[in-house]
Coordinates of N, CA and C in Angstrom, one line a residue:
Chain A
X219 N 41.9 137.2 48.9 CA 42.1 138.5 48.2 C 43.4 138.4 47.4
X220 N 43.6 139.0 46.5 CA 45.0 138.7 45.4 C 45.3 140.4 45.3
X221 N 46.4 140.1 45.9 CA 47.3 141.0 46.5 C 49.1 140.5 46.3
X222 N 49.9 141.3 46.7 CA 51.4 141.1 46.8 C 51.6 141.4 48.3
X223 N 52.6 140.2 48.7 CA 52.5 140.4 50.0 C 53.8 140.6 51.0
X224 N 54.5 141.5 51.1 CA 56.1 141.6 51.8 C 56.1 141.3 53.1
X225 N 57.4 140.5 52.6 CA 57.9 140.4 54.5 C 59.3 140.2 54.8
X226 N 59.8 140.5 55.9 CA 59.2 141.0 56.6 C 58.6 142.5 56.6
X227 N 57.9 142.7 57.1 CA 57.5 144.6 57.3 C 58.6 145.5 58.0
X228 N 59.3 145.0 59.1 CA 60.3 145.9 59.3 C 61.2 144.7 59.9
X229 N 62.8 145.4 59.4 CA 64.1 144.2 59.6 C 64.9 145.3 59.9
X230 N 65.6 144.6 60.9 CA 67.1 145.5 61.2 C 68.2 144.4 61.0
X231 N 69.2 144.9 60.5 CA 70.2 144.1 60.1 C 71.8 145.1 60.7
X232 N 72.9 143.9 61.2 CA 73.8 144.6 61.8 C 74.6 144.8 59.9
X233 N 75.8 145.5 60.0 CA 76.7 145.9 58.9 C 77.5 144.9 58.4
X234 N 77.5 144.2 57.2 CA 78.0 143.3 56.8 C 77.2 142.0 56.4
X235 N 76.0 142.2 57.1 CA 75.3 140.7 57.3 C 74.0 140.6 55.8
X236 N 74.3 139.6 55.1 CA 73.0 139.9 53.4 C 71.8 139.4 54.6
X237 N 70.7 140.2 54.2 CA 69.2 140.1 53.8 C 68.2 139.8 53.4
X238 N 67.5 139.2 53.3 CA 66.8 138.9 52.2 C 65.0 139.3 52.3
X239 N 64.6 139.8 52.0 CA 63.6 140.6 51.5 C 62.2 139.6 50.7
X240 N 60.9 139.0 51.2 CA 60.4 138.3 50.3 C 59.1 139.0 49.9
X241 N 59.0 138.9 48.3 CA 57.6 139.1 47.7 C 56.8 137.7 46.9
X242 N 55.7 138.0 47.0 CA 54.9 137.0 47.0 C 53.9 137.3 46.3
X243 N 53.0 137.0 44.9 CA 51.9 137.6 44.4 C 50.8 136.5 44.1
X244 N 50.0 136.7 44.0 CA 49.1 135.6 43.7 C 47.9 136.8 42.6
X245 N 48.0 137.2 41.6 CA 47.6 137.9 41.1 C 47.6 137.1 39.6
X246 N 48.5 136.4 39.3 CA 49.1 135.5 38.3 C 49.7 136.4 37.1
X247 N 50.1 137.7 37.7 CA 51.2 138.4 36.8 C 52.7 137.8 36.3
X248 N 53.1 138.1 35.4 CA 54.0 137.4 35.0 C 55.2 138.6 35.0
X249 N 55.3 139.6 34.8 CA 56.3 140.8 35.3 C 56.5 141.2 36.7
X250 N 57.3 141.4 37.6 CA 57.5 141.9 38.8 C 58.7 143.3 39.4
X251 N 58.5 143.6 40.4 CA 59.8 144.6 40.3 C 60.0 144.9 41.7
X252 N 61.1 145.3 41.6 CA 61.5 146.1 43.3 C 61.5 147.2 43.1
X253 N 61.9 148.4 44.0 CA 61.9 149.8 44.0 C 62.4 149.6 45.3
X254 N 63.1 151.0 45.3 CA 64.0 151.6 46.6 C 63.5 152.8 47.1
X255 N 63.1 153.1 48.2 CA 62.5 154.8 48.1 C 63.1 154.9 49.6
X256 N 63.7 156.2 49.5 CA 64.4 156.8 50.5 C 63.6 158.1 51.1
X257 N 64.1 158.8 52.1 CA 63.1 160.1 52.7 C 63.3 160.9 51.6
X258 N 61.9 161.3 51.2 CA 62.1 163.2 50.5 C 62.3 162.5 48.7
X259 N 62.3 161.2 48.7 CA 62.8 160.6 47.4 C 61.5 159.8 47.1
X260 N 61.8 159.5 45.3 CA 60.7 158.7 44.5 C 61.3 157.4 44.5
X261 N 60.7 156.4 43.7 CA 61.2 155.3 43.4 C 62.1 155.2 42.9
X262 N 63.0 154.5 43.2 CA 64.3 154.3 42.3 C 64.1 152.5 41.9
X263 N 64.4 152.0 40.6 CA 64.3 150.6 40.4 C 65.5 150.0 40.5
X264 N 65.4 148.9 41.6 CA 66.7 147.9 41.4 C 66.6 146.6 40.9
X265 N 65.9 145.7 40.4 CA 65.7 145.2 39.2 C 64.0 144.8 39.1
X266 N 63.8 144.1 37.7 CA 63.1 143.7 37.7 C 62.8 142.4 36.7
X267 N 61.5 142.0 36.4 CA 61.6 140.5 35.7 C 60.2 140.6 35.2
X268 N 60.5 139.9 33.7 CA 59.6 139.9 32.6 C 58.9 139.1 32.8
X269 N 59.3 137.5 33.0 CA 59.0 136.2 33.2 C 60.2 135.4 34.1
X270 N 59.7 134.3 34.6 CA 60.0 133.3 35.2 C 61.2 133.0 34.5
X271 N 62.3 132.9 35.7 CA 63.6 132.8 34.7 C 64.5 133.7 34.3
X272 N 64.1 134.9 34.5 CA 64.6 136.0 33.7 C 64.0 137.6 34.6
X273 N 65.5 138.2 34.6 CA 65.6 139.6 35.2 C 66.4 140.5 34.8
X274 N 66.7 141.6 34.7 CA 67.2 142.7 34.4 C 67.7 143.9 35.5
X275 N 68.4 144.4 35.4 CA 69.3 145.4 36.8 C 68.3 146.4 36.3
X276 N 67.9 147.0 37.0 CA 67.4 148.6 36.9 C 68.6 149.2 37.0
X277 N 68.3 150.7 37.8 CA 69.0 152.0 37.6 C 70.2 152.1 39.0
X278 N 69.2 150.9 39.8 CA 70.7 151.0 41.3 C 70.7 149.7 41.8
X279 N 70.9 148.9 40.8 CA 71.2 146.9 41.0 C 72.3 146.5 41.6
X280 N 73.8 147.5 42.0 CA 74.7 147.2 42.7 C 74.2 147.1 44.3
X281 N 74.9 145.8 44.9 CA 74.6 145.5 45.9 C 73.4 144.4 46.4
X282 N 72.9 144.5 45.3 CA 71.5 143.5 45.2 C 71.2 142.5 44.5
X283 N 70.6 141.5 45.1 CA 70.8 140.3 44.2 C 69.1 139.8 44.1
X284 N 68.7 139.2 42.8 CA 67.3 138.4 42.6 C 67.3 137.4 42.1
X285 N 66.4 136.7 42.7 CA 66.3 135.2 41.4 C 64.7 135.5 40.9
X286 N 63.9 134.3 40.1 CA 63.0 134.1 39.9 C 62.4 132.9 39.3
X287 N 62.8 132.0 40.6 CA 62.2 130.5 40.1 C 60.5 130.4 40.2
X288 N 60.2 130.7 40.3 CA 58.5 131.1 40.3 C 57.9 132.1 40.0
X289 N 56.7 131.7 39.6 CA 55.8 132.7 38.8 C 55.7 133.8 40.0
X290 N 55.4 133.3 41.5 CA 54.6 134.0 42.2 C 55.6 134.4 43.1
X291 N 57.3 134.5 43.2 CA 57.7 134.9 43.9 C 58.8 135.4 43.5
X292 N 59.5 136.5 43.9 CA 60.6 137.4 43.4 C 61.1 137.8 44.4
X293 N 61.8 137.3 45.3 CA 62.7 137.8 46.5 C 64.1 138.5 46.0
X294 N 64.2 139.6 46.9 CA 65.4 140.5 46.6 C 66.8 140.0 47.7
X295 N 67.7 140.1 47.8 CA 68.9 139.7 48.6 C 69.4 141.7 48.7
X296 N 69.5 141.9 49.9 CA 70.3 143.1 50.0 C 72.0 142.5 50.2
X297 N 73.2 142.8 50.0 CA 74.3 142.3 50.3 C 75.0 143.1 50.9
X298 N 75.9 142.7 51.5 CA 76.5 143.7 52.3 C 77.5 144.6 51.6
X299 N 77.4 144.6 50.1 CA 78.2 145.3 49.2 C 77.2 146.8 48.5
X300 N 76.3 146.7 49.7 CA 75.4 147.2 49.4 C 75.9 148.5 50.1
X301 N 76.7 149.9 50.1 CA 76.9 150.7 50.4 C 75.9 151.4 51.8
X302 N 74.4 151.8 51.2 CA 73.8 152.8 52.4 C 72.5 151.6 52.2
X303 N 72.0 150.5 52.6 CA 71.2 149.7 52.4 C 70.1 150.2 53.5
X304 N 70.3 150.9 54.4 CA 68.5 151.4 55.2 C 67.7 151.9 53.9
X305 N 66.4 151.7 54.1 CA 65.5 152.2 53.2 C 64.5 151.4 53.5
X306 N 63.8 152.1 52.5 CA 62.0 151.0 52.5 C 62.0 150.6 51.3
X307 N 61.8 149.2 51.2 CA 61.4 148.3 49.8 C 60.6 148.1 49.4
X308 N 59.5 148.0 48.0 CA 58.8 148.1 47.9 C 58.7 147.2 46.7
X309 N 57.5 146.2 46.1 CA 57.7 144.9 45.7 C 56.7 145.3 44.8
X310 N 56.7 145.1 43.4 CA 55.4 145.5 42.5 C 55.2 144.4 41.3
X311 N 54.3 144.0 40.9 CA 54.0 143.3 40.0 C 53.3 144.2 39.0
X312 N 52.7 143.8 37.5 CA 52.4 144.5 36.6 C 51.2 143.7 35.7
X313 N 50.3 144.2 35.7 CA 49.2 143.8 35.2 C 49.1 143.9 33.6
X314 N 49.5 144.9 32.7 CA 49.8 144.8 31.1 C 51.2 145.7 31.0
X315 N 51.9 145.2 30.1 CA 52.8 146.3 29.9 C 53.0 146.8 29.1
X316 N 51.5 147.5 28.6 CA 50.9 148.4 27.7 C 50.9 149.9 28.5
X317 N 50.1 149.2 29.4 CA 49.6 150.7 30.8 C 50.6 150.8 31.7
X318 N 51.6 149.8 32.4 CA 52.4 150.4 33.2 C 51.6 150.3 34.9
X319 N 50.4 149.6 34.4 CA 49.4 149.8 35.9 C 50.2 148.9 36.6
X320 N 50.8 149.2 37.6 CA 51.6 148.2 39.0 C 50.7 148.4 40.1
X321 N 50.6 147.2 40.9 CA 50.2 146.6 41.9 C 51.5 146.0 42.9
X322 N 51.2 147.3 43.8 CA 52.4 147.3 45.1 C 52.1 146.5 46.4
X323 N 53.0 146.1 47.1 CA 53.0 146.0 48.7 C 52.8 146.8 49.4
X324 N 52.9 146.3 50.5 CA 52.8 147.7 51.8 C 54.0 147.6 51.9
X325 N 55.3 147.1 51.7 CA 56.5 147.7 51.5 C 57.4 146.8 52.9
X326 N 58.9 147.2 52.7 CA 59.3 146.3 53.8 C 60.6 147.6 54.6
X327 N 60.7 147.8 55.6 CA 61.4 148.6 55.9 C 63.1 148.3 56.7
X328 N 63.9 148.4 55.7 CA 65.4 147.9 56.5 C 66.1 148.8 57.1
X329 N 66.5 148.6 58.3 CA 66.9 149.6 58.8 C 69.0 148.5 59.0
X330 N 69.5 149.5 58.8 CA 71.2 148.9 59.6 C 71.4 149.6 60.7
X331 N 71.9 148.7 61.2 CA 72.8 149.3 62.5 C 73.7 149.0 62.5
Chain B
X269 N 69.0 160.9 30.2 CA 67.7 161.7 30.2 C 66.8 160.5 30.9
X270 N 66.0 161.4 31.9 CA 65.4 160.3 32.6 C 64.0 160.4 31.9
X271 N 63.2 159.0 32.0 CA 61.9 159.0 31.5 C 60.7 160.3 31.7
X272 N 60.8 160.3 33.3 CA 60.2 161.5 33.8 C 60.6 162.4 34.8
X273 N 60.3 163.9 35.0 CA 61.2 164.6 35.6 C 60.2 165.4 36.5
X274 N 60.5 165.2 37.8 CA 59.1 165.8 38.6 C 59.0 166.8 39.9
X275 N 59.1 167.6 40.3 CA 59.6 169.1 41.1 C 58.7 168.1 42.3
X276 N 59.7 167.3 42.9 CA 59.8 167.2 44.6 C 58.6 167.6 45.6
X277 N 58.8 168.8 45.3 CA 57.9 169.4 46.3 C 59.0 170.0 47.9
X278 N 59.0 170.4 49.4 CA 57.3 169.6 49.2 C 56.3 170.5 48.9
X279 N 54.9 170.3 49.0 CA 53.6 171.3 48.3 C 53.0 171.1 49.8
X280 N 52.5 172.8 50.1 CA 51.1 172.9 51.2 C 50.5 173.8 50.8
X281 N 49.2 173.2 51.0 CA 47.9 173.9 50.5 C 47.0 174.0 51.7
X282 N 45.9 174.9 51.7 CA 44.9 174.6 52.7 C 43.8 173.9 52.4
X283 N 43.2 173.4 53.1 CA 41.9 172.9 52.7 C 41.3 173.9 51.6
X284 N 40.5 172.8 50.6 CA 39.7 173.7 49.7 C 40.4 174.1 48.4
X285 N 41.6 173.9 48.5 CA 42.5 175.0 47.8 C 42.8 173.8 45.9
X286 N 42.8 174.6 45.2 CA 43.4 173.6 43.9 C 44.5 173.4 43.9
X287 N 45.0 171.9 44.0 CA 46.0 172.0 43.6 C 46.6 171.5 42.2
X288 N 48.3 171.8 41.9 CA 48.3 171.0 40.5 C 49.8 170.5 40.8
X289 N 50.2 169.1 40.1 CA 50.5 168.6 40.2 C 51.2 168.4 38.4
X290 N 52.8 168.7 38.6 CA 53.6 168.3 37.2 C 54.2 167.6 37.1
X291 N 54.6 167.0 35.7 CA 55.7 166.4 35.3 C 56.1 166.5 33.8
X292 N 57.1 166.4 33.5 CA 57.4 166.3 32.4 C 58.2 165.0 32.4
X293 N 57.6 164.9 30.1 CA 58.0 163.6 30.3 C 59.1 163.7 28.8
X294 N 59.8 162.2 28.3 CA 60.6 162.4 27.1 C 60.8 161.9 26.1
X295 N 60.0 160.3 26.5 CA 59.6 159.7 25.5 C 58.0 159.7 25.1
X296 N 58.3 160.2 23.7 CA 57.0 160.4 23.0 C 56.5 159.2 22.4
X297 N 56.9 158.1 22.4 CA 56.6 156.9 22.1 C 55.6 156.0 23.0
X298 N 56.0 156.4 24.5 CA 54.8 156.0 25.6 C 53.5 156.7 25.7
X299 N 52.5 155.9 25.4 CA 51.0 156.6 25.4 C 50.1 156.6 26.7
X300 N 50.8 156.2 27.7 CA 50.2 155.8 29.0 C 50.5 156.6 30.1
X301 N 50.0 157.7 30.9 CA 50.3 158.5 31.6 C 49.8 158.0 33.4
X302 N 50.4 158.3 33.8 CA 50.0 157.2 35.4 C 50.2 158.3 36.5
X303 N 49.1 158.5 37.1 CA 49.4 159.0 38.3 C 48.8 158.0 39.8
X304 N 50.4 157.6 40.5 CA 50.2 157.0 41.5 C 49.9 157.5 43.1
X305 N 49.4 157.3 43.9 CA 49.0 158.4 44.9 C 49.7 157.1 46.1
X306 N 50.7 157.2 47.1 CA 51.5 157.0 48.3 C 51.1 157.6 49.4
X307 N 50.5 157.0 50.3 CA 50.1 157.2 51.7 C 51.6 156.9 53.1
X308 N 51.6 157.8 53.5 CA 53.3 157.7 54.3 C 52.9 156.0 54.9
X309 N 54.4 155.4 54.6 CA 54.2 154.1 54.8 C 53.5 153.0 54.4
X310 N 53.2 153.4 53.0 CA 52.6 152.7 52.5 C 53.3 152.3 51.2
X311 N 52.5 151.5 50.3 CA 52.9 151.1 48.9 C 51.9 152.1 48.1
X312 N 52.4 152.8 47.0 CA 51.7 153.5 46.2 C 50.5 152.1 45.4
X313 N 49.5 153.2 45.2 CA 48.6 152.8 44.4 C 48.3 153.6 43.1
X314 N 47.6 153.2 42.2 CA 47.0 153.7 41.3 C 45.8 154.8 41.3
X315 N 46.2 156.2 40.8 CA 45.0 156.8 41.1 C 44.1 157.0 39.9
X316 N 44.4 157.4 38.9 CA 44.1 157.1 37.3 C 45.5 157.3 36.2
X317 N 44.7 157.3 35.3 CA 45.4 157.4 34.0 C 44.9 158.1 32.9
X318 N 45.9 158.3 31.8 CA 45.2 159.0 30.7 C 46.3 157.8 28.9
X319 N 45.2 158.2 28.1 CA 46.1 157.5 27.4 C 46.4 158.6 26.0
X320 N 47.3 158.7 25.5 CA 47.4 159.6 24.5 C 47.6 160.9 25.3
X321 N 46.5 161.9 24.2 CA 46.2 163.0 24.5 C 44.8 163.7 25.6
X322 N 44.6 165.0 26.2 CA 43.7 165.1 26.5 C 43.2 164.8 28.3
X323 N 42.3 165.3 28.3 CA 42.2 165.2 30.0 C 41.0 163.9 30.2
X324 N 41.3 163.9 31.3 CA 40.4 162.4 32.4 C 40.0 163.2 33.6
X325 N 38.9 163.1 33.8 CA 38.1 163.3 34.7 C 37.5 162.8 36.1
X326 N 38.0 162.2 37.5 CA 37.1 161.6 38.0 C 37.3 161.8 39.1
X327 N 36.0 162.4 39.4 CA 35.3 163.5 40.8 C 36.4 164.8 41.1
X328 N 36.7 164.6 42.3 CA 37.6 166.0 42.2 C 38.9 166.1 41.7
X329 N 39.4 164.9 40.7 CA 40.5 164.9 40.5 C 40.9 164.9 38.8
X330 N 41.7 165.5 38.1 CA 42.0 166.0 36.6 C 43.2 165.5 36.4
X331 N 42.9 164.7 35.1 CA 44.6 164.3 34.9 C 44.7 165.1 33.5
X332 N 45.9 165.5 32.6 CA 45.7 166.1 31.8 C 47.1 166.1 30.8
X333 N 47.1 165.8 29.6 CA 48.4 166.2 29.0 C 48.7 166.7 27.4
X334 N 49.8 167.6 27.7 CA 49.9 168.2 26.9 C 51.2 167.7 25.8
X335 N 50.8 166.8 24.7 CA 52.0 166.2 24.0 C 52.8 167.2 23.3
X336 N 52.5 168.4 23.1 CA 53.4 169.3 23.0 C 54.7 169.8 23.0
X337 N 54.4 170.2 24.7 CA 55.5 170.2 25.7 C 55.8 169.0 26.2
X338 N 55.1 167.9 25.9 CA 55.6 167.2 26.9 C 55.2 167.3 28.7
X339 N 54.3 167.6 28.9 CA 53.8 168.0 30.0 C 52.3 167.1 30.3
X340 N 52.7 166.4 31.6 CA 51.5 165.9 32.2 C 51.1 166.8 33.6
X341 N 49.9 166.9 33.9 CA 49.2 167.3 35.3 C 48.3 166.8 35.9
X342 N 48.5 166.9 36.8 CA 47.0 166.2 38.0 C 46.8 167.3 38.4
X343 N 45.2 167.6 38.4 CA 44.5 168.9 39.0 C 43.9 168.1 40.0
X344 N 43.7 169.0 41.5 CA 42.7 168.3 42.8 C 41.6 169.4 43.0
X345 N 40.6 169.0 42.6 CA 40.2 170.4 43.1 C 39.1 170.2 45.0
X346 N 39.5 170.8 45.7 CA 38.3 171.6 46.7 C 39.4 169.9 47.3
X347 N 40.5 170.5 47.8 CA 41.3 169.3 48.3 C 41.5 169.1 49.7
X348 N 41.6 168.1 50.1 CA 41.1 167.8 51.0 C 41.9 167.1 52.0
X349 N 42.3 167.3 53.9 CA 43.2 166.8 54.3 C 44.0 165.1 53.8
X350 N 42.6 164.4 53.4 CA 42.9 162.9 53.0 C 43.8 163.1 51.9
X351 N 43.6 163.9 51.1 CA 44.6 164.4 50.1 C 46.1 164.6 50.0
X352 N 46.3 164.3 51.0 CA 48.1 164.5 51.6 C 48.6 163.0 51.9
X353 N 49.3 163.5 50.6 CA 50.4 162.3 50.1 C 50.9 162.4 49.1
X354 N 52.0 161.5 49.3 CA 52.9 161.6 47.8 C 52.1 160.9 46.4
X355 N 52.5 162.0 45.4 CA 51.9 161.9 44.1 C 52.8 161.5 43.0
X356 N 52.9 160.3 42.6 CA 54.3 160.1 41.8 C 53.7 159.9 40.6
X357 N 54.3 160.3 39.2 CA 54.3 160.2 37.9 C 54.6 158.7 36.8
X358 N 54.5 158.6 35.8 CA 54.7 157.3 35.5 C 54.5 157.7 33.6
X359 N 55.7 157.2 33.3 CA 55.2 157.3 31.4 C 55.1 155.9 30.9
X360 N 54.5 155.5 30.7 CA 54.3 154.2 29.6 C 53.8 153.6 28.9
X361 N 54.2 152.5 28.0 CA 53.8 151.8 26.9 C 54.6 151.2 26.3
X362 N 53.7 150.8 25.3 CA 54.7 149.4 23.8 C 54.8 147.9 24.8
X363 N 56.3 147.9 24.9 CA 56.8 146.9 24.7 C 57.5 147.1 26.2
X364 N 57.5 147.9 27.0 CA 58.7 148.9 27.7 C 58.7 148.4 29.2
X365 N 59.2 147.1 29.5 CA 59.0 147.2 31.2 C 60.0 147.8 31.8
X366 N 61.0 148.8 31.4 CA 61.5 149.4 33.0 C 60.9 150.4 33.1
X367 N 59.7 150.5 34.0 CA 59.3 151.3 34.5 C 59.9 152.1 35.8
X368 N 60.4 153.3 35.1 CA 60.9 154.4 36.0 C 60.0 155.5 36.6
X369 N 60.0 155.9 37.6 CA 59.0 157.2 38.2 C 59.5 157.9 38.1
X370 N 59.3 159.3 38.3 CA 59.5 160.6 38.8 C 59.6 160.7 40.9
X371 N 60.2 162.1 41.0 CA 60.5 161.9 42.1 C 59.7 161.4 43.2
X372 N 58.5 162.3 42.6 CA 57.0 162.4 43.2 C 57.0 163.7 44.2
X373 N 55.8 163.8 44.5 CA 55.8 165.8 44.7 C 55.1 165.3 46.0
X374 N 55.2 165.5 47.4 CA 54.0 165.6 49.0 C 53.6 166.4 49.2
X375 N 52.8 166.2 49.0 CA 51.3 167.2 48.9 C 51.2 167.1 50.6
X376 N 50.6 168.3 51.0 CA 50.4 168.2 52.6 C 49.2 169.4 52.0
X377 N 47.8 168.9 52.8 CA 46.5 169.8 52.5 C 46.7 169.9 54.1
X378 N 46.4 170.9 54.5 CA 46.2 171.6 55.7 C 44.1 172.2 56.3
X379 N 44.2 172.0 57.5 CA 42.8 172.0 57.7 C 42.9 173.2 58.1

């Protein structure tokens, strides 16, 4: 089935220590993205990527780091410069970017201690 | 000015009851209107779309916009416990991949 696939699903991390976050698509989209969503909150974007090779900071990119050596994978780095880093992550690829239609994960949940 | 701007919530309804669902949006340049539907702990999905102007139809659910104001809606009608979840907004088109949401509104249908 072609799907995007995160993992881990839930990670606890002590203070100070980077993370890293993996997405995975087999959809053969060529755009991808992260999002941040907190309780009581909508998506917020922390970057995303047009093509292989190439990414852009969204609206809260401090703290976080991406590459994109592959078509099918976009893994995020949380850093420890990352102020309030608990949240849920959420990993999307994009099918035209005429429509905006995104195809999500089940999301990955970081908790700090 | 953000892309889209969307009243939180949260929303309780009872069973049965209509509900509606807003947002306003700012760029008049985007023709693509998206309403995504979030199950707690989950990854949003796609529930429909509208393109342009005008309403979309499918079963008990209404999408609708008004380029006027600037105003999109989701109507639910005769709604239903399954119906509780977050409903998040979406404007787009052209050329435009930073796709930004709205806050998105939790709907909680009550039995």
């Amino acid at each position: 089935d072609g799907g995007i696939t995160q993992s881990p699903k839930y990670l606890f991390r002590k203070e100070g220590q980077n993370v890293t976050l993996s997405c995975e698509q087999n959809l053969n989209h060529d755009a991808m993205y992260w999002y941040r969503q907190d309780p009581g909150q909508g998506l917020r974007l922390i970057y995303y990527s047009q093509i292989v090779n190439d990414f852009q900071k969204g609206d809260i990119a401090e703290g976080y780091s991406v590459s994109r050596e592959k078509k099918e994978s976009f893994p995020l780095t949380v850093t420890s410069a990352q102020k309030n880093p608990t949240a849920f992550y959420l990993c999307a690829s994009l099918r035209t970017v005429n429509t905006g239609e995104l195809f999500f994960g089940e999301g990955s949940r970081l908790t700090v201690l | 000015q953000k892309e889209v701007e969307q009243d939180p919530g949260p929303l309780s309804v009872p069973e049965g009851a209509i509900v509606s669902l807003n947002c306003t949006y700012s760029n008049s340049a985007f023709q693509y209107f998206m309403w995504y539907r979030q199950y707690s702990r989950k990854g949003p999905e796609l529930l429909m779309y509208t393109y342009s102007s005008g309403n979309k139809e499918d079963g008990r659910f209404t999408a609708q916009v008004d380029k006027s104001s600037k105003y999109i809606s989701l109507f639910i009608r005769d709604s239903q416990p399954s119906d509780s979840a977050t409903y998040l907004c979406l404007n787009s088109g052209g050329s435009n991949y930073k796709l930004t949401f709205g806050k998105g509104t939790l709907l909680t249908v009550n039995p």
